Amino acid sequence: MEQYEPDRLSPAQTAAVRRSFRNGRAALTRRSLLRASTGGALAVGGLGALSGCGIPPAGRTQGGTSAEDHSAEEKTVNFSNWPVYIDVDESGKQRPTLDTFTRQTGVKVKYTEDVNDNTEFFGKIKPQLAAGQDTGRDLIVLTDWLAARMIRLGWVQKLDPANLPHAFANLSGQFRSPDWDPGRAYSYPWQGVSAVVAYNKKALDGIEVKSVSDLLDNPKLKGRVSFLSEMRDSIGMTLLDMGKDPAKVTDDDYDAAIDRLQKAVEKGQIRRFTGNDYTSDLTKGDIAACVAWGGDIVQLQADSDDVGYVIPDAGFVTATDNLLIPNKARHKANAERLIDFYYQPPQAARLSAYVAFVSPVDGAQEELAKIDKSAAENPLIIPTKDVAARTHSFRALSDKEEAVYEAKFAKLTGA
């Protein structure tokens, strides 16, 4: 594979990206588009969509199925991603990193923002995958829990390390070997999504918040606390506060975390469980403190000096959205080339400056500093070694565990 040098941002591009970051892109963050298919909706009906219709039982790994690769003669790649999850220019019509990729490689990218919800998207591609057919997509982005399931089902192709030199070299250590894809044989992270404790300084009025325990136990915060409607984030943060590792959670651990949150609900400590809509309450001060998504907080802080956050000493939960090549993809080598492109630090920096989530790429910090120094120094985007050491992931769940855990969480939240 030939090596190519990344283009540098022009002064005009640099200014545009800097403005985009500092303006917070209004309130249209990645999470505001209802990524939360791991919450109550999954427990009520989504899991059935994953497990029905003749899908082989999870755990029976069949191995990815390749098709004849047409990458050499067809200079294209079909890429499906979430809305508002890639850099765009000020016109909103051009995607600078994709344009750079095409300019460098001659490979055109058909980019489609059609992943609005993990479960919904799975339903779109399930019939073709189950029938051993091409989905029409060469590269897709799915959240870790569904990526794990796709791998277990044997519906994702194994990646060729020879086509991924930058990705292999630059993948940050904290993302290198999740339990559901050891060594990243089938996936590479697109971005990391962290849960932290956030607060409104004015609404706290001197009350100290440093941990999940403060949210759950301080009577001065009664009725002014919210948690997230995604099970892994709220339960994971509670487990850490209890001294338990979400990566090793047992049934008893899970029930203890549910019980702790239930008591807080019953005494009126927790106001509600929310999706992205907590951002408005937090900014206004209706919520004094909450469990929040780091990318949202980065953007809220661009518009409000009252919003702050803390990474608890007990640690915090980080999930990943992941790049995968589905079975029978027609342009596998081109897809791998695109994955590798985004693991060049300059391209990773351009992406992070726009989306404001955790970059999985070592070396991105130095390049991001050239675009926006404050972004490069923000541990919610580029974690320091100390912050990275406090990162924890929720372990992969079996189908049975998924159903039971989500049902209990749905009952807790009233979903």
XYZ file of C-alpha atoms in Angstrom:
415
model
C 0.000 0.000 0.000
C 1.418 3.361 -0.962
C 1.975 5.933 1.743
C 0.532 9.397 1.293
C 1.023 12.628 3.150
C -2.090 14.334 4.544
C -3.029 17.718 3.182
C -2.721 20.657 5.569
C -5.585 22.984 6.350
C -5.551 26.270 4.521
C -5.875 29.421 6.671
C -9.506 29.754 5.550
C -10.293 26.147 6.465
C -8.598 26.548 9.827
C -10.686 29.624 10.581
C -13.889 27.848 9.551
C -13.209 24.831 11.745
C -12.274 27.070 14.678
C -15.532 29.020 14.334
C -17.505 25.798 14.049
C -16.004 24.460 17.253
C -16.365 27.635 19.293
C -19.936 28.264 18.221
C -20.909 24.820 19.466
C -22.821 24.098 16.237
C -25.953 25.420 17.968
C -27.506 22.596 19.973
C -27.353 20.060 17.144
C -24.953 17.628 18.750
C -24.379 14.017 17.885
C -26.468 12.904 20.853
C -29.394 15.228 20.137
C -30.378 12.933 17.285
C -31.587 10.145 19.547
C -28.690 7.752 19.461
C -30.229 6.109 22.516
C -31.462 2.786 21.241
C -29.823 1.049 24.188
C -32.373 2.447 26.637
C -35.948 1.536 27.336
C -36.898 1.211 23.693
C -34.569 -1.732 23.337
C -35.940 -3.417 26.417
C -39.537 -2.998 25.304
C -39.292 -3.925 21.653
C -35.875 -3.427 20.182
C -34.357 -6.651 21.427
C -37.012 -8.606 19.665
C -36.014 -6.921 16.437
C -32.464 -8.060 17.013
C -33.250 -11.644 17.900
C -36.151 -12.524 15.615
C -36.635 -13.217 11.926
C -34.327 -16.193 11.621
C -31.167 -14.527 12.919
C -28.670 -17.147 14.095
C -28.208 -17.181 17.871
C -25.492 -14.859 19.134
C -22.325 -16.624 20.097
C -22.247 -18.785 16.965
C -19.495 -16.967 15.110
C -19.651 -17.896 11.451
C -16.821 -15.677 10.266
C -17.166 -12.715 7.960
C -18.049 -13.427 4.344
C -16.232 -11.515 1.662
C -17.353 -10.930 -1.877
C -15.238 -10.385 -4.955
C -13.533 -7.067 -4.199
C -14.058 -4.497 -6.941
C -12.006 -1.764 -5.258
C -9.333 -1.691 -7.954
C -11.663 -1.071 -10.888
C -14.440 0.763 -9.017
C -12.919 3.764 -7.258
C -15.733 4.242 -4.781
C -16.774 3.425 -1.221
C -20.278 3.523 0.268
C -20.165 4.881 3.825
C -23.189 4.941 6.183
C -22.890 7.072 9.328
C -24.954 8.987 11.888
C -26.180 12.533 11.162
C -23.934 15.414 12.234
C -21.001 13.087 12.844
C -18.422 14.320 10.367
C -16.797 17.660 9.599
C -18.531 20.016 7.159
C -17.551 23.415 5.818
C -19.399 26.650 6.471
C -21.701 26.103 3.517
C -22.805 22.794 5.000
C -22.390 21.197 1.583
C -18.784 19.991 1.625
C -17.069 17.522 3.930
C -13.410 18.563 3.959
C -11.885 15.303 5.186
C -13.800 13.219 2.644
C -12.804 15.654 -0.080
C -9.180 15.293 0.991
C -9.453 11.494 0.905
C -10.799 11.571 -2.658
C -8.139 14.046 -3.733
C -5.365 11.855 -2.326
C -6.626 8.460 -3.446
C -8.981 9.009 -6.366
C -11.639 7.069 -4.434
C -15.014 8.803 -4.257
C -17.108 8.426 -1.125
C -20.866 8.043 -1.274
C -21.635 9.312 2.223
C -25.101 8.638 3.628
C -26.413 9.818 7.007
C -28.861 6.969 7.463
C -27.913 5.570 10.888
C -30.478 7.354 13.046
C -30.767 4.611 15.664
C -28.792 1.394 16.197
C -31.814 -0.898 16.323
C -33.599 0.803 13.439
C -30.529 0.614 11.222
C -29.972 -3.018 12.108
C -33.505 -3.680 10.936
C -32.655 -2.118 7.565
C -29.640 -4.294 6.854
C -30.747 -7.482 8.655
C -32.632 -9.098 5.730
C -29.659 -8.842 3.360
C -27.151 -9.980 5.977
C -29.300 -12.938 7.008
C -29.660 -13.936 3.355
C -25.926 -13.600 2.687
C -26.422 -10.620 0.375
C -24.641 -7.303 -0.141
C -26.212 -4.498 1.924
C -25.030 -1.890 -0.579
C -22.741 -0.463 2.102
C -19.000 -0.890 2.402
C -18.528 0.836 5.747
C -20.936 1.413 8.637
C -20.735 3.008 12.104
C -22.410 1.200 15.001
C -22.245 1.566 18.771
C -20.135 -1.020 20.575
C -22.966 -3.202 21.913
C -24.411 -3.710 18.420
C -20.964 -3.986 16.834
C -20.320 -6.842 19.269
C -23.500 -8.579 18.203
C -22.725 -8.176 14.509
C -19.332 -9.767 15.060
C -20.835 -12.655 17.057
C -23.323 -13.292 14.267
C -20.508 -13.487 11.736
C -21.900 -10.610 9.712
C -18.774 -8.447 9.725
C -15.632 -9.006 7.681
C -12.227 -9.413 9.261
C -9.970 -6.469 8.505
C -6.701 -6.775 6.603
C -3.893 -5.295 8.751
C -1.804 -4.684 5.633
C -4.320 -2.007 4.590
C -4.375 -0.329 8.011
C -0.826 0.819 8.882
C -1.868 4.168 10.383
C -4.790 2.645 12.261
C -2.642 -0.065 13.798
C 0.104 2.368 14.768
C -2.061 5.230 16.040
C -5.004 3.588 17.821
C -4.987 4.843 21.416
C -4.216 2.226 24.026
C -7.514 2.547 25.873
C -9.415 1.416 22.763
C -7.118 -1.350 21.542
C -8.710 -4.521 22.851
C -12.385 -4.473 23.900
C -13.707 -7.782 25.167
C -16.063 -8.056 22.200
C -13.296 -7.595 19.572
C -9.893 -8.473 21.062
C -7.097 -6.830 19.108
C -9.598 -4.997 16.890
C -9.720 -7.742 14.286
C -13.114 -6.581 12.959
C -13.539 -2.952 13.998
C -11.866 0.382 14.631
C -13.376 3.198 16.719
C -14.816 6.213 14.950
C -15.186 8.231 18.167
C -15.453 7.619 21.889
C -18.510 8.728 23.897
C -17.900 9.401 27.599
C -20.286 9.826 30.525
C -19.207 12.301 33.228
C -20.743 14.271 36.092
C -21.798 17.762 35.002
C -23.223 20.694 36.918
C -24.471 24.264 36.724
C -22.248 26.394 38.984
C -24.914 29.016 39.604
C -27.562 26.430 40.463
C -25.221 24.633 42.869
C -24.638 27.889 44.766
C -21.600 26.562 46.593
C -22.680 22.910 46.895
C -19.743 20.622 46.112
C -20.252 17.881 43.550
C -17.426 15.457 42.889
C -19.045 12.052 42.529
C -22.151 10.062 41.731
C -22.638 9.687 45.488
C -23.025 13.457 45.725
C -25.796 13.281 43.136
C -27.590 10.465 44.914
C -27.108 11.371 48.557
C -26.882 15.141 49.040
C -30.313 16.297 50.252
C -29.596 19.831 49.034
C -29.815 18.493 45.479
C -33.157 16.730 45.953
C -35.246 16.964 42.794
C -32.478 18.739 40.892
C -30.534 15.704 39.657
C -30.898 13.748 36.419
C -29.375 10.550 35.062
C -29.186 9.305 31.496
C -31.734 7.069 29.806
C -28.993 4.826 28.406
C -28.546 1.857 30.700
C -24.821 1.367 30.288
C -24.034 4.963 31.131
C -26.201 5.398 34.222
C -25.667 1.909 35.621
C -21.981 1.969 34.718
C -21.366 5.253 36.524
C -23.292 3.973 39.556
C -21.315 0.725 39.607
C -18.024 2.623 39.552
C -19.186 4.787 42.437
C -19.943 1.578 44.349
C -16.433 0.267 43.732
C -17.546 -2.195 41.040
C -16.062 -2.519 37.555
C -18.663 -2.386 34.728
C -16.315 -4.564 32.676
C -16.854 -7.362 35.197
C -20.422 -6.685 36.272
C -22.324 -9.645 37.767
C -26.064 -10.052 38.162
C -25.748 -9.216 41.849
C -23.697 -6.089 41.068
C -26.271 -4.965 38.548
C -29.171 -5.496 40.931
C -27.344 -3.547 43.642
C -26.875 -0.592 41.273
C -30.535 -0.730 40.244
C -31.532 -0.784 43.908
C -29.377 2.222 44.700
C -30.880 4.252 41.895
C -34.384 3.079 42.798
C -33.999 4.417 46.334
C -32.934 7.779 44.922
C -35.997 7.803 42.681
C -38.325 6.930 45.541
C -37.055 9.711 47.780
C -37.293 12.252 44.950
C -33.558 12.798 44.644
C -33.521 11.999 40.917
C -35.778 14.292 38.943
C -35.799 12.157 35.811
C -33.859 10.005 33.362
C -33.193 11.826 30.114
C -31.790 11.628 26.642
C -30.030 14.640 25.231
C -32.796 16.932 26.499
C -31.000 17.328 29.832
C -28.819 19.961 28.145
C -31.533 22.616 28.234
C -32.354 21.955 31.899
C -28.673 22.041 32.836
C -28.010 25.313 31.020
C -31.041 26.992 32.606
C -30.191 25.649 36.063
C -33.393 23.600 36.425
C -31.009 20.688 36.847
C -28.154 21.479 39.218
C -26.095 18.354 38.506
C -26.379 15.244 36.375
C -24.717 12.379 34.588
C -23.978 13.800 31.141
C -22.251 13.035 27.842
C -18.863 14.659 27.450
C -19.388 15.850 23.883
C -22.498 17.739 24.944
C -20.634 19.407 27.791
C -17.836 20.566 25.487
C -20.389 22.325 23.340
C -22.456 23.708 26.234
C -19.319 25.241 27.729
C -18.726 27.087 24.469
C -21.947 29.002 25.159
C -22.169 29.101 28.957
C -19.633 29.804 31.692
C -22.006 28.265 34.232
C -21.622 24.709 32.943
C -18.836 22.610 34.435
C -17.972 18.952 34.841
C -15.944 16.588 36.972
C -14.427 13.209 36.241
C -15.002 11.249 39.460
C -12.058 9.640 41.216
C -13.942 6.353 40.871
C -13.713 6.650 37.088
C -16.133 7.122 34.218
C -17.741 5.123 31.435
C -16.705 5.392 27.798
C -18.388 3.634 24.884
C -17.336 3.669 21.245
C -18.985 4.078 17.884
C -17.188 1.758 15.509
C -16.278 1.391 11.857
C -17.182 -2.033 10.444
C -17.239 -3.619 6.992
C -20.371 -5.763 6.560
C -20.372 -9.097 4.778
C -20.391 -9.078 0.983
C -19.215 -5.455 0.812
C -18.190 -4.762 -2.763
C -15.311 -2.380 -1.974
C -13.574 -3.795 1.086
C -10.078 -2.525 0.293
C -11.384 0.979 -0.369
C -13.264 0.883 2.941
C -10.100 -0.162 4.767
C -8.251 2.648 3.045
C -10.833 5.128 4.348
C -10.574 3.737 7.884
C -6.803 4.126 7.734
C -7.124 7.675 6.398
C -8.959 8.789 9.545
C -6.171 7.385 11.697
C -3.738 9.934 10.339
C -3.507 12.533 13.124
C -4.277 15.578 10.924
C -7.500 14.010 9.691
C -8.446 12.803 13.169
C -7.907 16.356 14.433
C -10.165 17.873 11.786
C -12.887 15.391 12.702
C -12.526 15.920 16.461
C -12.566 19.703 16.129
C -16.002 19.423 14.572
C -17.748 16.607 16.446
C -16.121 17.258 19.875
C -16.123 13.660 21.094
C -13.193 11.526 22.241
C -10.579 10.982 19.568
C -9.245 7.403 19.444
C -6.109 8.510 17.591
C -2.712 8.992 19.203
C -1.033 12.091 17.802
C -4.305 13.938 17.175
C -3.635 16.350 20.042
C -0.677 18.062 18.398
C -2.604 18.537 15.176
C -5.744 19.710 16.972
C -3.703 22.365 18.781
C -3.036 23.953 15.391
C -6.781 24.320 14.892
C -7.937 25.129 18.430
C -5.570 24.983 21.400
C -8.369 24.847 23.966
C -9.871 21.827 22.236
C -6.524 20.057 22.226
C -6.221 20.638 25.967
C -9.743 19.424 26.749
C -9.606 15.932 28.307
C -13.140 15.247 27.076
C -11.716 15.298 23.541
C -8.100 14.255 24.071
C -7.874 12.376 27.379
C -4.707 12.835 29.412
C -2.945 9.708 30.667
C -4.548 10.210 34.072
C -8.011 10.557 32.578
C -7.525 7.615 30.220
C -6.499 5.482 33.201
C -9.901 6.147 34.782
C -11.845 5.026 31.719
C -14.054 1.947 31.996
C -16.255 0.128 29.501
C -19.400 -1.873 30.132
C -18.747 -5.504 29.285
C -20.440 -7.218 26.377
C -23.710 -8.861 27.419
C -25.264 -12.108 26.249
C -28.701 -11.970 24.654
C -30.294 -13.207 27.863
C -28.434 -10.678 30.005
C -29.321 -7.879 27.595
C -33.031 -8.652 27.857
C -33.023 -8.983 31.647
C -30.832 -5.946 32.336
C -32.737 -3.673 29.979
C -36.085 -4.778 31.378
C -34.970 -3.926 34.906
C -33.639 -0.572 33.778
C -36.837 0.221 31.878
C -38.845 -0.489 35.023
C -36.559 1.832 36.998
C -36.865 4.694 34.536
C -40.539 4.211 33.742
C -39.792 3.688 30.064
